[in-house]
Coordinates of C-alpha atoms in Angstrom, one line a residue:
Chain A
M23 CA -1.4 -17.0 25.6
T24 CA -1.4 -12.9 25.8
I25 CA 0.1 -11.0 23.0
S26 CA 2.7 -9.0 23.5
R27 CA 4.5 -6.6 21.4
K28 CA 7.5 -4.2 21.0
Y29 CA 9.5 -1.8 19.3
V30 CA 12.0 -3.4 16.6
T31 CA 14.4 -2.5 13.8
P32 CA 15.5 -4.5 10.9
G33 CA 17.7 -7.1 12.0
E34 CA 16.4 -7.4 15.7
L35 CA 15.9 -10.6 17.3
I36 CA 13.1 -10.9 18.8
V37 CA 12.0 -14.3 19.9
E38 CA 13.3 -17.8 19.9
G39 CA 11.8 -21.2 19.6
D40 CA 9.0 -22.1 17.8
Y41 CA 6.5 -20.1 16.8
K42 CA 5.2 -19.6 12.9
P43 CA 6.0 -16.3 11.3
I44 CA 3.1 -14.7 9.7
N45 CA 4.9 -11.3 8.1
N46 CA 8.3 -9.5 7.9
I47 CA 10.3 -11.8 9.8
I48 CA 13.3 -13.8 8.9
R49 CA 13.7 -17.2 10.9
V50 CA 17.4 -18.6 11.1
D51 CA 17.5 -22.1 12.7
D52 CA 15.0 -20.9 15.6
K53 CA 15.3 -17.6 15.5
F54 CA 13.3 -15.4 14.5
Y55 CA 14.2 -11.1 12.8
A56 CA 12.5 -8.6 12.4
T57 CA 12.4 -7.3 8.2
K58 CA 11.3 -3.8 9.0
I59 CA 10.9 -1.1 12.0
G60 CA 7.7 -1.5 13.8
L61 CA 5.5 -3.3 16.1
A62 CA 6.6 -7.0 16.8
E63 CA 3.6 -8.9 18.1
I64 CA 4.0 -12.1 19.0
G65 CA 0.4 -13.9 19.8
R66 CA -1.2 -17.0 19.3
G67 CA -1.4 -17.0 15.5
G68 CA 2.4 -16.5 15.4
I69 CA 4.5 -13.5 14.8
R70 CA 4.8 -10.5 13.0
V71 CA 5.6 -7.4 13.0
I72 CA 3.3 -4.2 11.7
P73 CA 5.4 -2.3 9.9
L74 CA 5.4 1.8 10.6
S75 CA 6.8 3.0 7.3
G76 CA 7.3 1.0 4.1
P77 CA 5.9 1.6 0.0
Y78 CA 2.4 0.1 -0.8
I79 CA 2.2 -2.9 -2.4
P80 CA -1.1 -4.0 -3.5
R81 CA -3.1 -6.3 -2.8
V82 CA -6.4 -7.9 -4.3
D83 CA -9.7 -6.4 -3.2
D84 CA -7.9 -3.0 -2.0
P85 CA -9.4 -0.1 -2.2
V86 CA -7.6 2.6 -3.3
I87 CA -7.7 6.1 -4.9
G88 CA -5.6 6.8 -8.3
K89 CA -5.0 9.3 -10.5
I90 CA -5.3 9.1 -13.7
V91 CA -2.1 9.3 -15.9
D92 CA -2.4 8.3 -19.2
Y93 CA -4.5 5.9 -21.1
S94 CA -4.1 4.4 -24.9
A95 CA -6.9 2.4 -27.0
F96 CA -7.7 0.0 -24.5
S97 CA -7.1 0.8 -21.1
W98 CA -5.9 3.4 -18.9
E99 CA -2.6 4.1 -16.6
V100 CA -3.2 4.9 -13.1
D101 CA -0.8 5.8 -10.7
I102 CA -1.8 4.5 -7.2
N103 CA 1.2 5.9 -5.1
S104 CA 2.9 2.5 -5.1
C105 CA 6.2 1.4 -7.2
F106 CA 4.0 -0.1 -9.7
F107 CA 1.0 1.6 -12.4
A108 CA -1.8 0.0 -12.5
Y109 CA -4.1 -0.6 -15.2
L110 CA -8.1 0.2 -15.8
P111 CA -9.2 -1.6 -18.6
A112 CA -11.5 0.1 -20.6
Q113 CA -14.0 -3.0 -20.7
N114 CA -14.1 -2.9 -17.0
V115 CA -15.5 0.3 -17.3
F116 CA -17.8 0.6 -19.9
G117 CA -18.8 -3.4 -20.2
R118 CA -17.3 -6.8 -22.2
D119 CA -18.7 -5.7 -25.3
F120 CA -16.6 -2.5 -25.6
S121 CA -14.8 -1.1 -28.9
P122 CA -12.8 1.6 -28.9
D123 CA -14.5 2.8 -32.7
R124 CA -17.8 3.1 -30.3
E125 CA -16.7 5.1 -27.0
S126 CA -13.8 6.6 -26.5
L127 CA -11.2 6.6 -22.7
S128 CA -11.4 10.4 -23.0
K129 CA -14.6 11.0 -22.6
K130 CA -15.2 9.0 -19.4
F131 CA -12.0 9.7 -17.5
S132 CA -9.1 12.3 -18.6
I133 CA -5.7 12.6 -17.6
G134 CA -6.1 14.4 -14.2
D135 CA -8.8 12.7 -12.7
L136 CA -9.4 11.1 -9.3
I137 CA -10.7 7.6 -9.6
Y138 CA -11.9 5.3 -6.5
A139 CA -11.2 2.3 -7.6
K140 CA -10.3 -1.7 -6.2
V141 CA -7.6 -3.8 -7.5
I142 CA -9.3 -7.2 -9.1
A143 CA -5.8 -9.0 -10.1
Y144 CA -2.5 -8.8 -9.1
N145 CA 1.0 -10.6 -8.8
R146 CA 4.3 -10.4 -8.6
T147 CA 4.7 -11.0 -12.6
R148 CA 1.6 -8.4 -13.5
D149 CA 0.7 -4.9 -12.9
P150 CA -2.1 -4.3 -10.3
L151 CA -5.4 -4.3 -12.7
L152 CA -8.4 -2.1 -10.9
S153 CA -12.0 -2.1 -11.5
I154 CA -14.6 1.0 -10.6
S155 CA -17.7 -1.6 -10.6
G156 CA -19.1 -1.3 -7.3
P157 CA -20.6 0.7 -4.7
N158 CA -19.1 4.0 -4.7
L159 CA -16.1 3.5 -7.2
G160 CA -15.8 5.7 -9.9
R161 CA -14.4 9.3 -10.6
I162 CA -14.1 11.8 -7.7
P163 CA -16.0 14.7 -7.9
K164 CA -14.9 17.2 -5.1
G165 CA -13.7 16.9 -1.4
E166 CA -10.0 17.4 -0.4
I167 CA -6.7 14.2 -0.4
L168 CA -4.9 13.8 2.0
K169 CA -1.6 11.3 1.8
I170 CA -0.3 9.5 4.4
N171 CA 2.0 6.7 4.7
S172 CA 0.5 3.1 3.8
A173 CA 1.5 1.1 6.5
K174 CA -0.6 3.1 8.9
I175 CA -3.6 2.9 6.9
P176 CA -5.2 -0.2 8.9
R177 CA -4.3 2.7 12.3
L178 CA -6.1 4.7 10.9
I179 CA -9.3 2.8 9.9
G180 CA -9.1 1.1 13.5
K181 CA -10.5 -1.9 15.3
K182 CA -13.7 -2.6 13.1
G183 CA -13.5 0.7 11.6
S184 CA -13.7 2.7 15.0
M185 CA -10.5 4.9 14.2
I186 CA -13.2 5.8 11.6
K187 CA -16.5 6.5 12.4
T188 CA -14.7 8.4 15.2
I189 CA -13.3 11.1 13.1
E190 CA -16.6 11.2 10.9
S191 CA -18.7 11.6 13.5
A192 CA -16.7 14.2 15.4
T193 CA -16.3 16.3 12.4
N194 CA -19.6 15.6 10.6
C195 CA -17.1 14.9 7.3
K196 CA -17.2 11.4 5.3
L197 CA -13.8 9.6 4.6
I198 CA -12.7 7.6 1.8
I199 CA -9.8 5.4 2.2
G200 CA -7.3 3.7 -0.1
Q201 CA -5.0 1.2 1.4
N202 CA -2.3 3.3 -0.5
G203 CA -2.5 6.0 1.9
I204 CA -4.7 8.0 0.0
I205 CA -8.0 9.6 1.6
L206 CA -11.0 11.5 0.4
I207 CA -12.6 13.6 3.0
T208 CA -15.7 15.7 2.4
G209 CA -17.6 17.7 4.0
P210 CA -18.3 20.9 5.8
H211 CA -15.2 23.4 5.7
D212 CA -14.2 23.6 9.3
G213 CA -14.8 19.4 9.7
I214 CA -11.9 19.1 6.5
L215 CA -9.3 21.3 8.3
L216 CA -10.3 19.0 11.8
A217 CA -10.2 15.7 10.0
N218 CA -6.9 16.9 8.4
R219 CA -5.6 17.3 12.0
A220 CA -6.8 14.5 13.4
I221 CA -5.4 12.0 10.6
K222 CA -2.2 14.1 11.1
M223 CA -2.1 13.0 14.3
V224 CA -2.7 9.6 13.7
E225 CA 0.1 9.5 11.3
S226 CA 2.5 10.6 13.6
E227 CA 1.5 8.7 17.0
A228 CA 0.5 5.6 15.1
H229 CA 2.5 3.3 17.2
L230 CA 1.2 4.2 20.2
A231 CA -1.4 2.6 22.2
S232 CA -5.1 3.6 22.7
L233 CA -4.8 6.3 20.0
T234 CA -8.7 6.0 19.6
N235 CA -9.0 7.5 22.9
K236 CA -6.3 10.0 22.4
V237 CA -8.0 11.3 19.0
Q238 CA -11.2 11.3 20.6
N239 CA -10.2 13.7 23.7
F240 CA -8.4 16.1 20.9
L241 CA -12.0 16.2 18.2
S242 CA -14.2 17.3 21.7
E243 CA -11.3 20.2 22.6
S244 CA -10.8 21.5 19.2
K245 CA -14.6 21.7 19.3
E246 CA -15.0 22.9 22.3
V247 CA -12.5 26.1 21.1
Chain B
M18 CA 57.0 13.0 8.1
V19 CA 54.0 13.1 10.4
E20 CA 53.9 11.8 14.0
L21 CA 50.5 10.0 14.0
I22 CA 51.5 8.5 17.5
D23 CA 52.7 10.2 20.5
E24 CA 54.6 9.0 22.9
K25 CA 51.6 8.7 25.3
G26 CA 50.2 6.4 23.0
L27 CA 47.3 8.7 22.0
R28 CA 46.5 9.7 18.3
M29 CA 46.8 13.2 16.7
D30 CA 43.5 14.3 17.5
G31 CA 43.8 13.0 21.1
R32 CA 42.1 9.5 20.5
R33 CA 43.5 6.0 21.6
V34 CA 44.0 3.3 19.2
D35 CA 40.5 1.4 20.1
E36 CA 38.6 4.7 19.9
T37 CA 36.4 6.0 17.2
R38 CA 35.3 9.1 16.3
P39 CA 32.0 10.6 18.1
I40 CA 28.9 9.9 15.8
K41 CA 25.4 11.6 15.8
I42 CA 23.1 10.1 13.4
E43 CA 19.5 11.5 12.0
V44 CA 16.9 10.1 10.3
G45 CA 14.0 11.7 8.3
V46 CA 16.1 14.3 7.7
L47 CA 14.4 14.8 4.1
K48 CA 11.4 15.2 3.5
N49 CA 10.8 14.6 -0.2
A50 CA 12.8 11.2 -0.5
D51 CA 10.9 7.6 0.6
G52 CA 13.7 7.2 3.7
S53 CA 16.3 9.0 4.7
S54 CA 19.8 10.3 7.1
Y55 CA 22.6 11.8 8.2
I56 CA 25.9 11.2 10.0
E57 CA 28.3 12.8 11.4
F58 CA 31.3 10.8 12.0
G59 CA 34.1 12.7 13.7
K60 CA 34.3 15.4 10.7
N61 CA 32.2 13.7 7.8
K62 CA 29.1 14.9 7.6
I63 CA 26.7 12.9 4.9
I64 CA 23.4 12.8 3.7
V65 CA 21.5 10.0 2.4
A66 CA 18.5 9.9 0.0
V67 CA 16.7 6.8 -0.4
Y68 CA 13.5 6.7 -3.6
G69 CA 11.9 3.8 -4.4
P70 CA 11.1 0.7 -5.5
K71 CA 9.9 2.4 -8.3
E72 CA 9.5 1.6 -11.6
V73 CA 12.7 1.2 -13.9
H74 CA 13.9 3.3 -16.4
P75 CA 15.2 2.5 -18.8
K76 CA 13.2 -0.7 -18.8
H77 CA 14.7 -3.2 -20.0
L78 CA 17.1 -3.3 -17.1
A79 CA 14.8 -4.8 -14.4
L80 CA 14.8 -8.1 -13.5
P81 CA 11.5 -9.5 -13.5
D82 CA 12.6 -11.8 -10.1
R83 CA 14.0 -9.0 -7.7
S84 CA 14.6 -5.5 -7.6
I85 CA 18.1 -3.5 -8.5
L86 CA 19.9 -1.7 -5.8
R87 CA 21.8 1.7 -7.6
C88 CA 23.9 3.8 -5.3
R89 CA 25.3 6.7 -6.3
Y90 CA 28.1 8.5 -3.6
H91 CA 29.0 12.0 -4.3
M92 CA 31.8 14.1 -2.9
A93 CA 30.2 17.8 -2.3
P94 CA 33.0 20.3 -4.8
F95 CA 33.8 22.1 -1.2
S96 CA 33.6 18.9 0.8
T97 CA 37.7 18.8 0.8
D98 CA 40.1 20.7 0.9
T99 CA 41.1 22.0 -2.9
R100 CA 38.1 22.0 -4.6
K101 CA 36.6 18.1 -5.9
H102 CA 35.2 18.5 -10.0
P103 CA 31.7 17.8 -9.3
Q104 CA 32.2 15.1 -12.2
P105 CA 31.5 11.5 -10.6
S106 CA 35.3 10.5 -10.3
R107 CA 37.3 7.0 -11.1
R108 CA 37.4 6.8 -7.0
E109 CA 33.5 7.6 -6.7
I110 CA 32.2 5.3 -9.4
E111 CA 34.6 2.9 -7.6
I112 CA 32.6 3.5 -4.0
S113 CA 29.5 3.4 -5.3
K114 CA 29.6 0.1 -6.4
V115 CA 31.5 -1.6 -2.9
I116 CA 28.4 0.6 -0.9
S117 CA 26.0 -1.2 -3.4
E118 CA 27.4 -4.4 -3.1
A119 CA 28.1 -3.8 0.9
L120 CA 23.9 -3.1 1.2
E121 CA 22.8 -5.7 -1.0
P122 CA 23.0 -9.0 0.7
A123 CA 21.0 -7.0 3.8
L124 CA 18.2 -6.5 1.4
I125 CA 15.1 -8.4 0.8
L126 CA 15.1 -7.5 -2.9
E127 CA 12.6 -10.5 -4.1
E128 CA 9.9 -8.8 -2.2
Y129 CA 9.7 -5.9 -4.7
P130 CA 10.2 -7.4 -8.0
R131 CA 10.7 -4.9 -11.7
T132 CA 11.8 -2.1 -9.5
V133 CA 14.1 -0.2 -8.4
I134 CA 15.8 1.2 -5.4
N135 CA 17.8 4.5 -5.6
V136 CA 20.6 5.2 -2.6
Y137 CA 22.1 8.6 -3.2
L138 CA 24.9 9.3 -0.7
E139 CA 26.1 13.1 -0.7
V140 CA 29.4 13.5 1.4
L141 CA 29.3 17.5 2.6
Q142 CA 32.7 16.9 4.4
A143 CA 35.2 14.3 3.9
D144 CA 37.9 13.0 6.8
G145 CA 38.7 9.7 5.9
G146 CA 36.2 6.5 6.3
S147 CA 33.4 8.4 3.9
R148 CA 32.1 5.1 2.7
C149 CA 31.8 3.6 6.5
A150 CA 30.1 6.0 7.6
G151 CA 28.1 6.1 3.9
I152 CA 27.2 2.6 4.4
T153 CA 26.2 3.4 8.4
A154 CA 23.7 5.7 7.5
S155 CA 22.5 4.3 3.5
A156 CA 21.4 1.4 6.0
V157 CA 19.3 3.6 8.5
A158 CA 18.0 5.5 5.1
L159 CA 17.1 1.9 3.9
A160 CA 15.2 1.5 7.1
D161 CA 13.6 4.6 6.8
A162 CA 12.2 3.9 3.5
G163 CA 10.6 0.8 5.1
I164 CA 12.3 -2.0 2.4
S165 CA 13.0 -4.9 3.8
M166 CA 15.6 -6.3 5.9
R167 CA 17.4 -8.9 6.7
D168 CA 19.3 -7.3 9.0
M169 CA 21.1 -3.7 9.1
V170 CA 24.4 -3.2 7.3
V171 CA 27.1 -1.0 9.6
A172 CA 30.7 -0.1 8.8
C173 CA 34.0 0.6 10.4
A174 CA 37.4 1.2 8.9
V175 CA 40.7 -0.2 10.9
G176 CA 43.8 0.9 9.6
K177 CA 47.8 0.5 10.6
I178 CA 49.7 3.4 11.7
S179 CA 53.6 4.1 12.8
G180 CA 53.0 0.2 13.2
K181 CA 50.0 0.2 15.8
V182 CA 47.1 -1.3 14.7
V183 CA 44.6 1.4 15.6
L184 CA 40.7 2.0 14.5
D185 CA 38.6 4.6 12.8
L186 CA 41.5 6.3 10.3
D187 CA 41.1 9.9 10.1
D188 CA 42.4 11.7 6.4
T189 CA 45.6 12.6 7.5
E190 CA 46.2 8.3 9.3
D191 CA 45.2 7.4 5.8
K192 CA 47.0 8.9 4.1
E193 CA 50.3 8.7 6.1
G194 CA 49.7 5.7 7.9
E195 CA 50.8 2.0 6.5
A196 CA 47.1 -0.3 6.0
D197 CA 43.7 1.0 5.7
M198 CA 40.9 -1.9 6.0
P199 CA 36.9 -0.8 5.7
V200 CA 34.8 -3.8 7.3
A201 CA 31.2 -4.1 7.6
I202 CA 29.4 -6.3 9.1
M203 CA 25.3 -7.6 9.7
P204 CA 25.4 -7.6 13.0
N205 CA 22.7 -9.8 14.5
L206 CA 23.5 -12.2 11.7
N207 CA 27.2 -12.3 12.0
Q208 CA 27.9 -11.9 8.3
T209 CA 30.5 -9.3 7.1
T210 CA 29.6 -7.0 3.3
L211 CA 32.8 -5.6 3.1
L212 CA 36.2 -6.5 3.5
Q213 CA 39.0 -4.0 1.6
L214 CA 42.6 -4.0 2.4
D215 CA 44.8 -1.0 1.4
G216 CA 48.4 -1.6 2.5
I217 CA 50.6 -5.0 3.9
L218 CA 48.8 -6.6 7.5
T219 CA 50.1 -9.4 8.7
P220 CA 48.1 -12.4 9.6
E221 CA 48.4 -12.1 13.2
E222 CA 47.3 -8.1 12.2
F223 CA 44.4 -9.3 10.5
E224 CA 42.9 -10.6 12.7
K225 CA 43.1 -8.1 15.5
A226 CA 42.2 -5.8 13.5
F227 CA 39.6 -7.6 12.0
E228 CA 38.5 -8.0 16.2
M229 CA 38.6 -4.6 16.6
A230 CA 36.0 -3.3 13.2
V231 CA 33.8 -5.7 14.1
N232 CA 33.3 -5.0 18.4
A233 CA 33.3 -1.0 16.9
C234 CA 30.7 -1.7 14.2
R235 CA 28.3 -3.7 17.5
H236 CA 28.8 -0.3 19.2
I237 CA 27.9 2.3 16.2
Y238 CA 25.2 -0.2 15.4
E239 CA 23.8 0.6 18.9
V240 CA 23.4 4.4 17.8
Q241 CA 22.2 3.7 14.4
R242 CA 19.7 1.8 16.3
K243 CA 19.0 4.7 18.8
A244 CA 18.6 6.8 16.2
L245 CA 16.1 4.4 14.8
I246 CA 14.1 4.4 17.7
D247 CA 13.9 8.0 18.6
K248 CA 12.7 9.2 15.4
Y249 CA 9.6 6.7 15.0
F250 CA 9.0 5.6 19.1
G251 CA 10.3 9.2 20.7
E252 CA 11.6 8.2 24.3
D253 CA 9.4 5.5 25.6
E254 CA 12.0 2.1 24.5
V255 CA 10.5 -0.6 25.7
G256 CA 7.2 -1.0 23.8
E257 CA 3.6 -1.7 25.6
E258 CA 2.9 -5.0 26.4

């Protein structure tokens, strides 16, 4: 069975029959309706809608880029571009034997700092918890920040990271992508500008097929000029 | 007494009894809102902004298992013939409540616990039926914000003027007529989310009026859908195979 795709709006009937709903689908008897605007995919695994807009809902293990907005004696509060503020406990930074008497949180991160972190715990009943232990995680020292809709991040990454690799190699920049829709670009000035335009292009044309080729053409054309 | 229907059966603005005013919907008109839309429903002009889901303030209002929906219907001082005081009136507060109750059944609020979704409707020009136009535009703005919805919500009014059941009353018809009935439906799930009636209709007239309203809603739903498709997918409507 081939995968067929269709543009849908909320409430639109996708298909009737015996299928498994994966996400952004509601089922009424044997009818399946979309709950978001996006691309409906009917495949072997079931039916799902890939949304084209929507808020960022954290998931465990998501890498995110956030901004420190406040701190208390035991944790930092981080704005991760979601409907919830995330918490970064001091224990996850200083180690388990952290004591507020010995270490001061403001020395490590101050308000306004940007961090690259990972969501280590989240569910419906609690706010997301972050950690910065891992390669590349921690404070972001430099670079250009770009914000796009978080629903379009999977498109920007591409199949097995193909889209990122394309942009990175054409612009000599390094991209760090937060699942919450915030992207950090570091590299030469011209490259940053070009990468910026390429990312904006991905965002505006996220629903189109063979996007990687389009971006590739765009990048090679821009380079020649 | 104003003559609302002439001898040819046409209304004051030249419409037939079962005809709506021209409708135009635009999506994503406000850059800083999470979702937005603009509707022109005849002479009604309404702009809608959706913000959220986001943290609830004051925090004690938050619900542990779902999001809360807050709507604010507001008429601009210049939206009517005589200046309207900008302070929310009794009527506006009531319409805000009615709109939020008409939209709520369509939203899957359980997906966003402990948050709030704010919908701001600003009426720039009013000419009767602005609550219906507001509901229609709000549903589009909510879809633009990417909030999970069971279905879209579409609304249209029906009423009775000069003894005849007519569709989509304008301001004069509403004031001079005998009855006004706003109806909001979820077109795909076939459910009604709003049904108000101001005036008196016989059971037969009600049946007829309700059917007219539902048919009009289905027509307006196509306009809503087209506005969303145009914004998100451009011209090619079918999708990829």
